[in-house]
Amino acid sequence: MRPRRDRSLHDRVVWQSASLLLAYPDDGHAARLRTAADLIGQITGAPAALLGETLAALRGAGPMALATQYVDTFDLRKQTTMLLTYWTGGDTRNRGVQMVAFTQAYRAAGVAPPKHEAPDHLPVVLEFAATVDPVAGRRLLADHRVPIDVLRRALVDACSPYAPAIAAVCATLPGVAETQSRTLLGTGPPRESVGLEPFQLTVPPRRAQGGV
């Protein structure tokens, strides 16, 4: 068994690699892939193989096609949103409270919440866990383990090249019962329409990935 300290470092490399691979393919895409490749070379086991699958798929795709695919996958389909509180809060008032938990975790660690992405955006949370506060970051990821697995299953169903990267993240977290994620994927998030506008996914501003 790997010592706990080594496991923590290993998981942080997995999280940082996944964050880079899950970023929007803008002008910094090629540089992020090179960094991800270097990081993946430092880890072993199933997570390394899974991240390598996504890396190879992204390297083999044209930039315009990849950007279109990214928006279609993560911005236009609710089932594959990377906003973690969507699955736990949905269209209810509770979602706002859940979002606050992320911003509080960032501030408690001494960093400002992201300005150009939602605080519960998975790549942001992964980068936070990898580079700022691995304890608080792991807690946020573990608390949203079921939504992360829902995302993984939805990406697998869509034959998305990003599915292996999400599976690598799942491998660093506690397991969940298969019925939990399948049920949530089938029924959808909580709903509360009284007094609220329906929740709509929007295409978030694009930026270079450079910290939370």
Short mmCIF file of N, CA, C and O in Angstrom, two decimals, residues 84-129:
data_model
loop_
_atom_site.label_atom_id
_atom_site.label_comp_id
_atom_site.label_asym_id
_atom_site.label_seq_id
_atom_site.Cartn_x
_atom_site.Cartn_y
_atom_site.Cartn_z
N LEU A 84 -21.07 21.38 -10.44
CA LEU A 84 -21.39 20.27 -9.54
C LEU A 84 -22.68 20.47 -8.76
O LEU A 84 -23.39 19.50 -8.47
N THR A 85 -23.02 21.70 -8.41
CA THR A 85 -24.22 21.90 -7.60
C THR A 85 -25.50 21.81 -8.43
O THR A 85 -26.59 21.80 -7.85
N TYR A 86 -25.37 21.73 -9.75
CA TYR A 86 -26.58 21.55 -10.55
C TYR A 86 -27.30 20.26 -10.15
O TYR A 86 -28.52 20.23 -10.04
N TRP A 87 -26.54 19.20 -9.91
CA TRP A 87 -27.15 17.91 -9.60
C TRP A 87 -27.65 17.84 -8.17
O TRP A 87 -28.57 17.08 -7.87
N THR A 88 -27.09 18.62 -7.27
CA THR A 88 -27.54 18.59 -5.88
C THR A 88 -28.53 19.70 -5.56
O THR A 88 -29.32 19.57 -4.63
N GLY A 89 -28.50 20.81 -6.32
CA GLY A 89 -29.39 21.92 -6.05
C GLY A 89 -30.41 22.20 -7.12
O GLY A 89 -31.49 22.71 -6.85
N GLY A 90 -30.08 21.86 -8.37
CA GLY A 90 -31.02 22.03 -9.47
C GLY A 90 -31.59 23.43 -9.56
O GLY A 90 -30.87 24.43 -9.51
N ASP A 91 -32.91 23.51 -9.68
CA ASP A 91 -33.60 24.79 -9.81
C ASP A 91 -34.10 25.31 -8.47
O ASP A 91 -35.02 26.13 -8.43
N THR A 92 -33.52 24.85 -7.38
CA THR A 92 -34.01 25.24 -6.07
C THR A 92 -33.15 26.33 -5.44
O THR A 92 -32.02 26.59 -5.86
N ARG A 93 -33.68 26.92 -4.38
CA ARG A 93 -32.96 27.95 -3.65
C ARG A 93 -31.71 27.38 -2.96
O ARG A 93 -30.78 28.11 -2.66
N ASN A 94 -31.72 26.08 -2.71
CA ASN A 94 -30.59 25.46 -2.03
C ASN A 94 -29.30 25.55 -2.84
O ASN A 94 -28.21 25.50 -2.29
N ARG A 95 -29.43 25.70 -4.14
CA ARG A 95 -28.22 25.72 -4.96
C ARG A 95 -27.34 26.92 -4.63
O ARG A 95 -26.11 26.83 -4.61
N GLY A 96 -27.97 28.05 -4.35
CA GLY A 96 -27.19 29.23 -3.99
C GLY A 96 -26.39 29.01 -2.72
O GLY A 96 -25.22 29.40 -2.61
N VAL A 97 -27.00 28.36 -1.75
CA VAL A 97 -26.32 28.05 -0.50
C VAL A 97 -25.15 27.10 -0.75
O VAL A 97 -24.06 27.26 -0.19
N GLN A 98 -25.37 26.14 -1.61
CA GLN A 98 -24.31 25.17 -1.92
C GLN A 98 -23.14 25.84 -2.65
O GLN A 98 -21.98 25.48 -2.42
N MET A 99 -23.44 26.83 -3.49
CA MET A 99 -22.37 27.55 -4.17
C MET A 99 -21.52 28.33 -3.18
O MET A 99 -20.29 28.42 -3.32
N VAL A 100 -22.16 28.86 -2.15
CA VAL A 100 -21.43 29.62 -1.13
C VAL A 100 -20.39 28.75 -0.44
O VAL A 100 -19.31 29.23 -0.08
N ALA A 101 -20.69 27.47 -0.26
CA ALA A 101 -19.75 26.57 0.40
C ALA A 101 -18.42 26.52 -0.36
O ALA A 101 -17.35 26.43 0.26
N PHE A 102 -18.48 26.60 -1.68
CA PHE A 102 -17.25 26.60 -2.47
C PHE A 102 -16.48 27.90 -2.28
O PHE A 102 -15.27 27.88 -2.07
N THR A 103 -17.16 29.03 -2.35
CA THR A 103 -16.47 30.31 -2.20
C THR A 103 -15.88 30.44 -0.80
O THR A 103 -14.79 30.99 -0.63
N GLN A 104 -16.57 29.93 0.20
CA GLN A 104 -16.05 29.98 1.56
C GLN A 104 -14.79 29.14 1.69
O GLN A 104 -13.84 29.52 2.39
N ALA A 105 -14.77 27.99 1.04
CA ALA A 105 -13.59 27.13 1.08
C ALA A 105 -12.40 27.82 0.43
O ALA A 105 -11.27 27.76 0.94
N TYR A 106 -12.63 28.51 -0.68
CA TYR A 106 -11.54 29.23 -1.34
C TYR A 106 -11.00 30.35 -0.45
O TYR A 106 -9.79 30.48 -0.28
N ARG A 107 -11.90 31.13 0.10
CA ARG A 107 -11.47 32.25 0.95
C ARG A 107 -10.76 31.75 2.21
O ARG A 107 -9.78 32.36 2.65
N ALA A 108 -11.24 30.66 2.78
CA ALA A 108 -10.60 30.12 3.98
C ALA A 108 -9.18 29.66 3.68
O ALA A 108 -8.31 29.67 4.57
N ALA A 109 -8.93 29.28 2.44
CA ALA A 109 -7.59 28.85 2.04
C ALA A 109 -6.72 30.02 1.59
O ALA A 109 -5.56 29.82 1.21
N GLY A 110 -7.28 31.22 1.62
CA GLY A 110 -6.50 32.41 1.31
C GLY A 110 -6.48 32.81 -0.15
O GLY A 110 -5.62 33.59 -0.57
N VAL A 111 -7.42 32.28 -0.94
CA VAL A 111 -7.49 32.67 -2.36
C VAL A 111 -8.87 33.22 -2.67
O VAL A 111 -9.85 32.89 -2.00
N ALA A 112 -8.93 34.07 -3.68
CA ALA A 112 -10.21 34.65 -4.09
C ALA A 112 -10.99 33.66 -4.93
O ALA A 112 -10.40 32.87 -5.68
N PRO A 113 -12.31 33.68 -4.83
CA PRO A 113 -13.12 32.83 -5.72
C PRO A 113 -12.88 33.22 -7.17
O PRO A 113 -12.52 34.36 -7.45
N PRO A 114 -13.06 32.31 -8.10
CA PRO A 114 -12.81 32.62 -9.51
C PRO A 114 -13.76 33.71 -10.00
O PRO A 114 -14.93 33.75 -9.62
N LYS A 115 -13.25 34.57 -10.87
CA LYS A 115 -14.06 35.67 -11.40
C LYS A 115 -14.77 35.30 -12.70
O LYS A 115 -15.79 35.88 -13.02
N HIS A 116 -14.22 34.37 -13.43
CA HIS A 116 -14.73 34.09 -14.76
C HIS A 116 -15.32 32.70 -14.91
O HIS A 116 -15.68 32.29 -16.02
N GLU A 117 -15.41 31.96 -13.83
CA GLU A 117 -16.05 30.66 -13.83
C GLU A 117 -16.86 30.53 -12.54
O GLU A 117 -16.56 31.21 -11.54
N ALA A 118 -17.86 29.69 -12.54
CA ALA A 118 -18.61 29.41 -11.32
C ALA A 118 -17.71 28.69 -10.32
O ALA A 118 -16.84 27.90 -10.72
N PRO A 119 -17.86 28.94 -9.03
CA PRO A 119 -16.97 28.32 -8.05
C PRO A 119 -17.10 26.81 -7.98
O PRO A 119 -16.19 26.13 -7.50
N ASP A 120 -18.22 26.26 -8.46
CA ASP A 120 -18.41 24.81 -8.43
C ASP A 120 -18.05 24.15 -9.76
O ASP A 120 -18.36 22.97 -9.96
N HIS A 121 -17.42 24.89 -10.66
CA HIS A 121 -17.02 24.34 -11.96
C HIS A 121 -15.91 23.32 -11.71
O HIS A 121 -14.88 23.64 -11.11
N LEU A 122 -16.08 22.10 -12.15
CA LEU A 122 -15.19 21.01 -11.77
C LEU A 122 -13.72 21.30 -12.04
O LEU A 122 -12.88 21.04 -11.15
N PRO A 123 -13.32 21.82 -13.20
CA PRO A 123 -11.89 22.11 -13.39
C PRO A 123 -11.34 23.09 -12.36
O PRO A 123 -10.18 22.99 -11.94
N VAL A 124 -12.16 24.06 -11.94
CA VAL A 124 -11.74 25.01 -10.91
C VAL A 124 -11.52 24.30 -9.58
O VAL A 124 -10.52 24.51 -8.90
N VAL A 125 -12.47 23.44 -9.21
CA VAL A 125 -12.36 22.70 -7.95
C VAL A 125 -11.15 21.79 -7.97
O VAL A 125 -10.41 21.68 -6.98
N LEU A 126 -10.90 21.13 -9.10
CA LEU A 126 -9.74 20.25 -9.22
C LEU A 126 -8.43 21.03 -9.09
O LEU A 126 -7.49 20.57 -8.44
N GLU A 127 -8.36 22.19 -9.71
CA GLU A 127 -7.15 23.00 -9.61
C GLU A 127 -6.94 23.48 -8.19
O GLU A 127 -5.80 23.49 -7.69
N PHE A 128 -8.01 23.87 -7.53
CA PHE A 128 -7.93 24.28 -6.13
C PHE A 128 -7.40 23.14 -5.27
O PHE A 128 -6.50 23.32 -4.44
N ALA A 129 -7.96 21.95 -5.45
CA ALA A 129 -7.55 20.78 -4.67
C ALA A 129 -6.10 20.40 -4.94
O ALA A 129 -5.39 19.95 -4.04
#
